[in-house]
Coordinates of C-alpha atoms in Angstrom, one line a residue:
M249 CA -37.6 -19.0 7.4
I250 CA -38.8 -16.9 10.4
P251 CA -38.8 -13.2 9.7
P252 CA -36.0 -11.5 11.7
V253 CA -38.4 -9.3 13.7
E254 CA -40.1 -12.4 15.2
Q255 CA -36.9 -13.9 16.6
G256 CA -37.3 -14.8 20.2
A257 CA -34.1 -13.2 21.4
R258 CA -35.2 -9.8 20.3
T259 CA -38.9 -9.9 21.2
A260 CA -38.3 -11.4 24.6
A261 CA -39.0 -9.0 27.5
P262 CA -36.0 -7.3 29.1
S263 CA -34.5 -9.2 32.0
A264 CA -35.1 -8.3 35.6
C265 CA -31.7 -6.7 35.9
H266 CA -32.3 -4.6 32.9
L267 CA -35.6 -3.4 34.3
A268 CA -34.2 -2.8 37.7
E269 CA -32.5 0.5 36.6
P270 CA -34.8 2.6 34.4
P271 CA -33.0 4.5 31.7
T272 CA -32.0 8.0 32.4
I273 CA -33.8 10.4 30.2
H274 CA -32.0 13.6 29.1
L275 CA -33.1 16.2 26.7
S276 CA -30.7 17.0 23.8
R277 CA -30.5 20.5 22.4
G278 CA -33.4 21.1 20.1
I279 CA -35.7 18.6 21.8
D280 CA -38.4 19.8 24.2
A281 CA -40.5 17.6 26.6
E282 CA -43.7 18.3 24.6
S283 CA -42.2 16.5 21.5
L284 CA -41.6 13.3 23.4
H285 CA -43.8 10.3 23.5
P286 CA -45.8 9.7 26.8
E287 CA -44.1 6.3 27.2
T288 CA -40.6 7.6 26.6
E289 CA -39.1 5.5 29.4
A290 CA -40.4 2.2 28.0
I291 CA -39.4 3.1 24.4
V292 CA -35.8 3.9 25.4
R293 CA -35.6 0.8 27.6
Q294 CA -36.7 -1.5 24.7
V295 CA -34.4 0.1 22.1
E296 CA -31.5 0.0 24.5
Y297 CA -32.2 -3.7 25.1
Y298 CA -32.1 -4.5 21.4
L299 CA -28.6 -3.1 21.2
S300 CA -27.4 -4.2 24.6
D301 CA -24.6 -6.7 25.4
E302 CA -27.3 -9.1 26.6
N303 CA -29.2 -9.3 23.4
L304 CA -26.9 -8.2 20.6
V305 CA -24.3 -11.1 21.1
T306 CA -27.0 -13.7 20.2
D307 CA -29.0 -11.6 17.7
Q308 CA -27.6 -12.5 14.2
H309 CA -29.9 -10.1 12.4
L310 CA -29.0 -7.0 14.4
L311 CA -25.3 -8.1 14.6
T312 CA -25.2 -8.2 10.9
R313 CA -26.3 -4.6 10.9
T314 CA -23.9 -3.4 13.7
G315 CA -20.9 -5.5 12.8
P316 CA -19.0 -7.7 15.3
N317 CA -18.0 -4.9 17.6
G318 CA -21.7 -3.7 17.9
T319 CA -21.1 0.0 17.0
G320 CA -22.3 0.0 13.4
W321 CA -25.3 2.1 12.3
V322 CA -28.8 0.6 12.2
S323 CA -31.8 2.1 10.4
V324 CA -34.2 3.6 13.0
N325 CA -37.2 2.7 10.9
E326 CA -36.1 -0.9 10.9
I327 CA -36.0 -1.0 14.7
L328 CA -39.3 0.8 15.0
G329 CA -40.8 -2.0 12.8
F330 CA -39.9 -4.7 15.3
K331 CA -42.9 -6.4 16.9
K332 CA -42.7 -4.7 20.4
M333 CA -42.1 -1.3 18.8
R334 CA -45.1 -1.2 16.5
Q335 CA -47.5 -0.2 19.3
Y336 CA -45.8 3.2 19.7
K337 CA -47.2 6.0 17.5
P338 CA -46.5 8.5 16.1
R339 CA -43.0 7.7 14.9
A340 CA -41.8 11.3 15.1
E341 CA -42.4 11.3 18.9
V342 CA -40.9 7.8 19.2
K343 CA -37.7 9.0 17.4
A344 CA -37.5 12.0 19.7
S345 CA -37.8 9.8 22.7
V346 CA -35.1 7.4 21.4
A347 CA -32.8 10.4 21.0
T348 CA -32.9 11.0 24.8
S349 CA -30.9 7.8 25.5
K350 CA -27.4 8.3 27.0
V351 CA -26.1 5.0 25.7
L352 CA -27.4 5.4 22.1
E353 CA -26.4 7.8 19.4
L354 CA -29.0 9.0 16.9
Q355 CA -27.9 10.6 13.6
G356 CA -30.6 11.3 11.0
K357 CA -32.3 8.1 10.0
F358 CA -29.7 5.8 11.8
I359 CA -28.9 4.8 15.3
R360 CA -26.0 3.0 17.1
R361 CA -24.7 2.2 20.5
R362 CA -21.9 4.5 21.7
T363 CA -19.5 1.9 23.1
P364 CA -18.3 -1.5 21.6
L365 CA -19.6 -4.8 22.9
K366 CA -17.9 -6.0 26.1
I367 CA -18.9 -9.6 25.3
A368 CA -17.7 -11.6 22.3
P369 CA -20.6 -12.4 19.9
K370 CA -22.0 -15.9 20.1
V371 CA -23.3 -15.9 16.5
Q372 CA -21.6 -15.0 13.3
P373 CA -23.0 -11.9 11.5
R374 CA -24.0 -12.4 7.9
F375 CA -22.6 -10.3 5.0
E376 CA -25.3 -8.0 3.6
P377 CA -24.7 -5.3 1.1
K378 CA -27.6 -3.2 2.6
S379 CA -25.7 -3.1 6.0
Q380 CA -22.6 -1.9 4.2
R381 CA -24.6 0.7 2.3
D382 CA -26.2 2.1 5.5
H383 CA -22.8 2.5 7.1
V384 CA -21.5 4.4 4.1
L385 CA -24.6 6.6 4.0
V386 CA -24.0 7.7 7.6
E387 CA -20.3 8.4 7.1
K388 CA -20.9 10.1 3.7
P389 CA -24.4 11.7 3.8
W390 CA -23.8 13.5 0.5
L391 CA -24.1 10.2 -1.3
T392 CA -27.4 8.8 -2.5
K393 CA -28.7 5.2 -2.5
G394 CA -28.5 5.3 -6.3
M395 CA -24.8 6.0 -6.2
L396 CA -24.3 3.0 -3.9
R397 CA -26.1 0.5 -6.1
P398 CA -24.0 -2.3 -7.7
T399 CA -22.1 -1.0 -10.7
G400 CA -20.8 -4.3 -12.1
F401 CA -17.2 -3.3 -11.2
E402 CA -17.3 -4.9 -7.7
E403 CA -14.8 -7.7 -7.0
Y404 CA -17.5 -10.2 -6.6
A405 CA -19.4 -9.1 -9.7
T406 CA -19.6 -11.6 -12.5
E407 CA -21.3 -11.8 -15.8
G408 CA -24.8 -13.4 -15.5
P409 CA -25.9 -16.5 -17.4
I410 CA -26.8 -16.0 -21.0
T411 CA -30.2 -17.0 -22.2
P412 CA -30.6 -18.8 -25.6
T413 CA -32.1 -15.7 -27.1
Q414 CA -29.2 -13.6 -25.9
F415 CA -26.8 -16.2 -27.2
E416 CA -28.3 -16.1 -30.7
E417 CA -28.3 -12.3 -30.6
E418 CA -24.6 -12.2 -29.6
R419 CA -23.6 -14.8 -32.3
R420 CA -25.1 -12.4 -34.8
L421 CA -23.4 -9.3 -33.4
F422 CA -20.0 -11.1 -32.8
D423 CA -19.9 -13.2 -35.9
P424 CA -16.2 -14.2 -36.4
E425 CA -16.8 -13.5 -40.2
D426 CA -17.4 -9.8 -39.4
A427 CA -14.5 -7.4 -39.2
F428 CA -12.8 -7.2 -35.8
T429 CA -13.4 -3.4 -35.6
T430 CA -17.2 -4.0 -36.0
R431 CA -17.3 -6.6 -33.2
I432 CA -15.1 -4.7 -30.8
E433 CA -17.2 -1.5 -31.3
Y434 CA -20.4 -3.5 -30.5
A435 CA -18.7 -5.0 -27.4
V436 CA -17.6 -1.6 -26.1
T437 CA -21.1 -0.2 -26.6
R438 CA -22.8 -3.1 -24.8
F439 CA -20.2 -3.1 -22.0
T440 CA -20.7 0.6 -21.3
G441 CA -24.4 0.3 -21.6
R442 CA -24.7 -2.5 -19.1
K443 CA -22.2 -1.3 -16.5
K444 CA -23.0 1.6 -14.2
M445 CA -20.0 3.9 -14.5
H446 CA -19.3 6.6 -11.9
Q447 CA -17.1 9.5 -12.6
A448 CA -13.8 7.7 -11.6
S449 CA -14.5 4.5 -13.6
L450 CA -15.7 6.5 -16.6
A451 CA -12.6 8.6 -16.6
V452 CA -10.4 5.5 -16.6
F453 CA -12.4 3.8 -19.4
S454 CA -12.5 6.9 -21.5
K455 CA -8.8 7.4 -21.3
F456 CA -8.2 3.8 -22.1
M457 CA -10.5 3.9 -25.1
R458 CA -9.0 7.0 -26.6
F459 CA -5.5 5.7 -26.0
G460 CA -6.4 2.5 -27.8
G461 CA -7.7 4.0 -31.0
F462 CA -11.4 4.9 -30.2
E463 CA -12.9 8.3 -30.4
T464 CA -15.7 9.9 -28.4
L465 CA -19.0 10.1 -30.2
T466 CA -21.5 13.0 -30.1
H467 CA -25.1 12.0 -29.9
M468 CA -26.4 14.2 -32.8
F469 CA -29.7 12.5 -33.4
S470 CA -30.8 11.0 -30.0
G471 CA -31.7 14.2 -28.2
G472 CA -35.3 15.0 -27.4
L473 CA -36.7 11.5 -28.0
G474 CA -39.6 10.7 -25.8
K475 CA -41.0 7.3 -24.7
K476 CA -43.3 7.0 -27.7
E477 CA -40.4 7.6 -30.1
L478 CA -38.1 5.2 -28.3
E479 CA -40.8 2.5 -28.5
E480 CA -40.0 2.3 -32.3
Y481 CA -36.5 1.1 -31.5
D482 CA -35.3 -2.1 -30.0
T483 CA -32.8 -2.3 -27.1
E484 CA -29.8 -2.8 -29.5
E485 CA -30.7 0.3 -31.6
I486 CA -31.1 2.4 -28.5
L487 CA -27.7 1.2 -27.3
Q488 CA -26.1 2.2 -30.6
M489 CA -27.8 5.6 -30.5
N490 CA -26.3 6.3 -27.1
A491 CA -22.9 4.8 -27.9
R492 CA -20.1 6.8 -26.3
F493 CA -17.2 5.4 -28.3
G494 CA -16.5 4.4 -31.8
V495 CA -13.4 3.1 -33.6
S496 CA -11.6 6.0 -35.2
R497 CA -11.3 6.4 -38.9
S498 CA -7.5 6.0 -38.8
V499 CA -7.8 2.7 -37.1
L500 CA -10.4 1.5 -39.5
D501 CA -8.1 2.3 -42.4
G502 CA -5.0 0.9 -40.7
L503 CA -6.7 -2.5 -40.0
D504 CA -8.4 -2.7 -43.5
E505 CA -6.2 -4.8 -45.7
H506 CA -7.6 -3.1 -48.8
S507 CA -6.8 0.4 -47.5
L508 CA -3.7 2.4 -48.5
D509 CA -2.9 2.8 -44.8
S510 CA -3.2 -1.0 -44.2
G511 CA -0.8 -2.2 -41.6
S512 CA -0.4 1.2 -39.8
W513 CA -2.4 -0.2 -36.8
V514 CA -2.2 -3.7 -35.2
V515 CA -4.4 -5.4 -32.6
D516 CA -2.4 -6.1 -29.4
F517 CA -4.4 -6.3 -26.2
A518 CA -1.5 -7.2 -23.9
G519 CA 0.7 -4.5 -25.5
M520 CA -2.0 -1.9 -25.0
A521 CA -2.5 -2.9 -21.4
K522 CA 1.3 -2.5 -20.8
A523 CA 1.4 0.9 -22.5
F524 CA -1.6 2.3 -20.8
L525 CA -0.7 1.1 -17.3
S526 CA 2.9 2.1 -17.5
S527 CA 2.5 5.5 -19.3
E528 CA -0.9 7.0 -19.8
F529 CA -2.1 6.0 -16.3
F530 CA 1.0 7.5 -14.7
Q531 CA 0.5 10.8 -16.5
H532 CA -3.3 11.3 -15.8
F533 CA -4.0 9.6 -12.5
N534 CA -2.6 9.5 -9.0
W535 CA -0.6 6.3 -9.5
N536 CA 0.9 6.5 -6.0
D537 CA -2.6 5.8 -4.5
E538 CA -3.1 2.0 -4.4
K539 CA -6.9 2.4 -4.4
V540 CA -6.7 4.4 -7.7
L541 CA -4.4 1.8 -9.1
H542 CA -6.7 -1.1 -8.1
D543 CA -9.8 0.7 -9.4
T544 CA -8.0 1.3 -12.8
T545 CA -6.8 -2.3 -13.3
N546 CA -10.2 -3.5 -12.2
V547 CA -12.0 -1.5 -15.0
L548 CA -9.6 -3.0 -17.5
R549 CA -10.0 -6.5 -16.1
K550 CA -13.8 -6.3 -16.2
F551 CA -13.6 -5.2 -19.9
Y552 CA -11.3 -8.1 -20.8
E553 CA -13.5 -10.6 -18.9
Y554 CA -16.5 -9.3 -20.8
L555 CA -14.7 -9.9 -24.2
L556 CA -13.9 -13.5 -23.1
Y557 CA -17.2 -14.3 -21.6
H558 CA -19.2 -13.1 -24.6
D559 CA -16.7 -14.6 -27.1
V560 CA -16.3 -11.3 -28.9
C561 CA -13.0 -12.1 -30.6
P562 CA -11.9 -15.7 -30.1
E563 CA -8.9 -15.2 -32.4
Y564 CA -7.4 -13.0 -29.7
Q565 CA -8.3 -15.1 -26.6
E566 CA -4.7 -15.8 -25.6
D567 CA -3.7 -12.2 -26.0
I568 CA -6.6 -11.1 -23.8
H569 CA -5.5 -13.5 -21.1
R570 CA -2.0 -12.0 -21.3
A571 CA -3.6 -8.5 -20.9
I572 CA -5.4 -9.7 -17.7
E573 CA -2.0 -10.9 -16.4
V574 CA -0.6 -7.5 -17.0
C575 CA -3.3 -6.0 -14.8
H576 CA -2.4 -8.4 -12.0
L577 CA 1.3 -7.5 -12.5
A578 CA 0.5 -3.8 -12.2
D579 CA -1.4 -4.3 -9.0
E580 CA 1.7 -6.1 -7.5
E581 CA 4.5 -3.9 -9.0
V582 CA 3.3 -0.3 -9.2
P583 CA 3.0 0.1 -5.3
Q584 CA 6.6 -1.1 -5.1
L585 CA 7.6 1.3 -7.8
A586 CA 5.9 4.2 -5.9
R587 CA 7.9 3.3 -2.7
L588 CA 11.1 3.1 -4.8
E589 CA 10.6 6.4 -6.4
S590 CA 9.8 8.2 -3.1
G591 CA 12.9 6.6 -1.5
L592 CA 15.4 7.5 -4.2
P593 CA 18.1 8.8 -4.5
G594 CA 18.7 7.8 -0.9
Q595 CA 21.0 8.9 1.9
F596 CA 24.3 7.9 0.4
N597 CA 23.5 9.5 -3.0
I598 CA 22.3 12.7 -1.3
A599 CA 25.6 12.8 0.7
A600 CA 27.6 12.3 -2.5
S601 CA 25.6 15.0 -4.3
T602 CA 26.1 17.4 -1.3
L603 CA 29.9 16.9 -1.1
H604 CA 30.6 17.1 -4.9
G605 CA 28.5 20.1 -6.0
G606 CA 25.4 18.2 -7.1
L607 CA 21.8 19.1 -6.8
Y608 CA 21.6 18.7 -3.1
A609 CA 24.6 21.1 -2.6
R610 CA 22.7 23.8 -4.6
I611 CA 19.2 23.5 -3.0
R612 CA 20.4 23.5 0.6
P613 CA 20.5 26.8 2.6
L614 CA 24.1 27.9 3.1
D615 CA 23.2 29.5 6.5
E616 CA 20.9 27.0 8.2
G617 CA 20.5 29.4 11.1
A618 CA 19.3 32.3 9.1
D619 CA 15.9 33.9 10.1
W620 CA 14.4 33.3 6.6
V621 CA 15.1 29.5 6.6
L622 CA 12.0 27.5 7.4
A623 CA 11.7 23.9 8.6
G624 CA 10.8 22.8 5.1
D625 CA 13.9 24.3 3.7
Q626 CA 16.2 21.9 5.5
V627 CA 16.7 19.6 2.5
G628 CA 19.5 17.1 2.4
L629 CA 22.4 16.8 4.8
S630 CA 24.9 19.1 6.5
D631 CA 28.5 18.8 5.3
K632 CA 29.4 16.9 8.4
D633 CA 26.5 14.3 8.2
A634 CA 27.1 14.0 4.4
W635 CA 30.7 13.1 4.9
L636 CA 29.8 10.5 7.6
A637 CA 27.2 8.8 5.4
F638 CA 29.4 9.0 2.3
S639 CA 32.6 7.7 4.0
A640 CA 30.7 4.8 5.7
G641 CA 29.4 3.6 2.3
I642 CA 32.8 4.0 0.7
I643 CA 34.5 1.9 3.5
A644 CA 31.8 -0.7 3.2
H645 CA 31.8 -1.2 -0.5
A646 CA 34.6 0.6 -2.4
A647 CA 37.8 -1.0 -3.6
N648 CA 40.9 -0.1 -1.5
E649 CA 42.3 2.2 -4.2
Q650 CA 39.1 4.1 -4.5
M651 CA 38.8 4.4 -0.7
N652 CA 42.4 5.7 -0.5
D653 CA 41.7 8.3 -3.2
I654 CA 38.7 9.6 -1.3
F655 CA 40.5 9.9 2.1
R656 CA 43.6 11.4 0.6
A657 CA 41.5 14.1 -1.1
R658 CA 39.6 14.7 2.2
K659 CA 42.8 15.0 4.2
S660 CA 44.1 17.6 1.7
G661 CA 40.9 19.6 1.9
K662 CA 39.9 18.9 -1.7
N663 CA 37.4 16.8 -3.6
L664 CA 38.1 14.4 -6.4
T665 CA 37.2 15.7 -9.8
V666 CA 33.7 15.1 -11.1
I667 CA 34.3 13.7 -14.7
M668 CA 30.7 13.1 -15.6
E669 CA 27.3 14.6 -14.8
E670 CA 24.6 13.7 -17.3
D671 CA 21.0 12.5 -17.7
V672 CA 20.8 8.8 -18.5
G673 CA 18.3 6.0 -18.7
L674 CA 18.9 3.0 -16.5
E675 CA 17.5 -0.5 -16.4
I676 CA 17.9 -2.4 -13.1
V677 CA 19.9 -5.6 -13.7
R678 CA 20.3 -6.9 -10.1
V679 CA 20.5 -5.9 -6.5
E680 CA 23.4 -6.8 -4.2
Q681 CA 23.0 -6.5 -0.4
G682 CA 24.2 -8.1 2.8
T683 CA 27.9 -8.5 2.0
E684 CA 30.1 -9.6 4.8
Q685 CA 32.3 -6.5 4.5
A686 CA 29.3 -4.2 4.7
A687 CA 27.9 -6.1 7.7
Q688 CA 31.1 -5.5 9.6
I689 CA 31.3 -1.8 8.8
Y690 CA 27.7 -1.0 9.6
G691 CA 27.7 -3.2 12.6
D692 CA 30.5 -1.2 14.2
D693 CA 29.6 0.5 17.4
R694 CA 30.5 3.9 16.0
I695 CA 28.0 3.5 13.2
S696 CA 25.3 1.1 14.5
G697 CA 22.4 3.0 16.0
T698 CA 23.2 6.3 14.4
F699 CA 21.4 8.1 11.5
I700 CA 23.6 6.3 9.0
K701 CA 21.7 3.6 7.0
R702 CA 23.1 0.3 5.7
T703 CA 23.7 0.3 2.0
G704 CA 23.9 -2.3 -0.8
K705 CA 24.6 -2.1 -4.5
L706 CA 22.3 -1.4 -7.3
H707 CA 23.5 -2.7 -10.7
C708 CA 22.1 -1.1 -13.8
K709 CA 22.7 -1.1 -17.6
P710 CA 22.1 1.8 -20.0
W711 CA 18.5 2.1 -21.2
H712 CA 17.1 4.5 -23.8
H713 CA 13.5 5.7 -23.5
P714 CA 12.0 4.9 -26.9
G715 CA 9.8 8.1 -26.8
S716 CA 12.6 10.5 -25.9
A717 CA 13.7 13.2 -28.4
P718 CA 16.7 12.3 -30.5
R719 CA 20.0 13.8 -29.4
D720 CA 21.8 16.0 -32.0
L721 CA 25.4 15.2 -31.2
P722 CA 28.6 15.7 -33.1
P723 CA 29.9 12.5 -34.8
G724 CA 32.7 12.0 -32.3
T725 CA 30.4 12.4 -29.2
A726 CA 27.7 10.2 -30.8
A727 CA 30.3 7.4 -31.4
G728 CA 31.5 7.7 -27.8
D729 CA 27.9 7.4 -26.5
K730 CA 27.4 4.3 -28.7
A731 CA 30.6 2.8 -27.3
K732 CA 29.5 3.4 -23.7
N733 CA 26.1 1.8 -24.4
G734 CA 27.1 -1.5 -22.9
E735 CA 29.0 -0.1 -19.8
P736 CA 27.4 -1.1 -16.5
Y737 CA 26.4 1.4 -13.8
E738 CA 26.9 0.7 -10.1
F739 CA 25.3 2.7 -7.3
L740 CA 25.3 2.5 -3.5
V741 CA 21.7 2.6 -2.2
E742 CA 20.1 2.0 1.2
E743 CA 18.9 -1.6 1.8
D744 CA 15.4 -0.5 2.7
I745 CA 15.1 1.2 -0.8
L746 CA 16.7 -1.8 -2.5
A747 CA 13.9 -4.0 -1.1
H748 CA 11.5 -2.4 -3.6
C749 CA 13.8 -2.8 -6.6
K750 CA 13.0 -5.4 -9.2
K751 CA 15.0 -6.6 -12.2
G752 CA 13.7 -4.8 -15.3
M753 CA 12.5 -1.6 -13.7
K754 CA 13.7 1.5 -15.4
L755 CA 14.9 4.9 -14.2
E756 CA 15.5 8.2 -15.8
A757 CA 18.2 9.9 -13.7
N758 CA 21.0 12.4 -13.5
V759 CA 24.2 10.6 -12.7
G760 CA 27.5 11.9 -11.3
K761 CA 30.9 10.1 -11.5
L762 CA 34.2 10.8 -9.8
E763 CA 37.6 10.3 -11.5
N764 CA 38.2 7.2 -9.4
G765 CA 35.0 5.6 -10.8
I766 CA 32.6 6.2 -7.9
M767 CA 29.1 6.9 -9.2
W768 CA 26.0 8.4 -7.5
L769 CA 22.4 9.2 -8.4
D770 CA 22.1 12.9 -8.2
L771 CA 18.4 13.0 -9.1
V772 CA 15.8 10.4 -10.2
E773 CA 13.3 12.0 -12.5
Y774 CA 11.0 9.1 -13.3
A775 CA 10.7 5.4 -12.5
Y776 CA 9.0 2.9 -14.8
P777 CA 7.8 -0.7 -14.1
T778 CA 9.3 -3.8 -15.7
F779 CA 6.4 -4.0 -18.2
F780 CA 6.9 -0.5 -19.5
K781 CA 6.0 -0.1 -23.1
W782 CA 5.9 2.9 -25.3
T783 CA 3.7 3.1 -28.4
L784 CA 3.0 5.7 -31.1
N785 CA -0.4 6.1 -29.5
E786 CA 1.4 8.5 -27.2
Q787 CA 2.0 11.0 -30.0
I788 CA -1.3 10.8 -31.9
R789 CA -3.9 10.3 -29.1
D790 CA -4.7 14.1 -29.0
W791 CA -4.5 14.7 -32.7
K792 CA -7.7 15.8 -34.4
E793 CA -8.7 16.2 -38.0
P794 CA -8.5 19.9 -38.9
G795 CA -11.9 21.5 -39.3
P796 CA -13.0 24.2 -41.8
P797 CA -11.1 27.5 -41.5
K798 CA -12.6 30.0 -39.1
A799 CA -13.6 33.5 -40.2
W800 CA -10.5 35.2 -38.8
M801 CA -8.3 32.6 -40.6
Q802 CA -10.1 33.5 -43.9
R803 CA -9.6 37.2 -43.3
A804 CA -5.9 36.7 -42.5
S805 CA -5.5 34.5 -45.6
G806 CA -7.2 37.1 -47.8
K807 CA -5.0 39.9 -46.5
T808 CA -1.9 37.8 -47.2
R809 CA -3.1 37.1 -50.8
V810 CA -3.8 40.8 -51.4
K811 CA -0.3 41.7 -50.2
E812 CA 1.3 39.0 -52.3
N813 CA -0.6 40.3 -55.4
Q814 CA 0.5 43.8 -54.7
D815 CA 4.2 42.7 -54.4
V816 CA 3.9 40.9 -57.7
V817 CA 2.5 44.0 -59.4
K818 CA 5.3 46.1 -58.0
H819 CA 7.9 43.7 -59.3
E820 CA 6.3 43.7 -62.8
I821 CA 6.2 47.5 -62.9
A822 CA 9.8 47.7 -61.8
D823 CA 10.8 45.2 -64.5
Q824 CA 9.0 47.2 -67.2
T825 CA 10.5 50.6 -66.2
P826 CA 13.3 51.6 -68.6
D827 CA 16.7 52.3 -67.1

């Protein structure tokens, strides 16, 4: 293969038309004429030719660096290493000369043309990680080359082939006859030791480990070891000394069939993926950011793939595959959930809340023209707009009797009675949109093209969050709640919001209901994906074994004991005193 610097297209002399107009030299601020190379004009002409429309469209090597539009950054040192540029010394003067070009832009160690190519490339640029790295270093100069090295979490990253020696070693470490906790602990240690974890990926994996029954280890005995001391240990021993995580004592006891706590923990890879990605992830990370979501699921996938590839726990192979499917489902569903949560409660429900004394009636400024009212305070709808949006939805979807009740009350200057306003859990059952009646109403010239949005129906059933606190209700109220448990809920929601709804998604909301049965979502507190799962890990993940009592605790305890003894003595004296 011919070295790139020897390619004819790049080392050929510039064309006559290119030489006809010598480059215009201009001095940038901070550059004086004395710092320039004596042959500045020839240097600038040659570098401009390398990145010109004439050469770049046929130069696969440089086009790989600049990208198809030709404006990507290229290393100055690489260009100065080309055959025709090696004659110019010293490099500091050559770089200063290149900086005088009007068609090129120099920034630190990189250079690029200022304008995109005017001619379509005639060759296909190759993909090179180095080119991608150079572009990132220019855009984010605070990063280092070490920070941009492969981490093992890239999309294209795969586990390398296993040598016979490694295979024998892994069969010893991951012997199916050994306890699962021993094998999984080895696997976690080797996984973290062979993957380069930056701050974000380490934060995800640490949360995942602690949520799943691991604890963070402190390296009590590995500090201060030099190269000579480390030579006494093999690679596996060094990995174990630097292990970040270990299976917690409670899990060891819970999975040990001979322990008194046997059965208090179970191994469930898919269940843990669901619980983490639908709860813990939502609480500690910006789940609305798709990049954060993808990076999180990618960390989990890479770990599961490691377990499969190295045959760590073959008895749970199918369960691990299901966990990987959960990661793919989260990538697909959580962005929809984010758009759903940001859209709810929607225009119709805000209108209903405004007209019937709900949340949006209370947070809206009464005098919208007041001097103290800012643009951000204009929350919700005016009474007029609220009635227009609400009445359009009622006409489009409500039964005749319900519609007549609404309009009679409006005509008399009153509102129907709100018979229910409570916090409930909801599970989406189905979405109904595009009915013929709704199409006719929203297609009317008086509504079409206005601010009023087309609505459909959201059908839900009651859902109880398994982690919510128990409700202490009187027997009669509790019996009524139990009887209502199967009653359906029906809400009018805009069609652009319904597009993000999926059967099985859950909501925690405050719901209002009129005496004629019309319901609305007054406030949506939380939204959960279809794969939502709650586990007891939520309650015990931050629990720690109590340590020895501190000095102030011992002093306080001593004072309490002294006072108790004094009280006992007083009582004894009082009992012995004659009447």
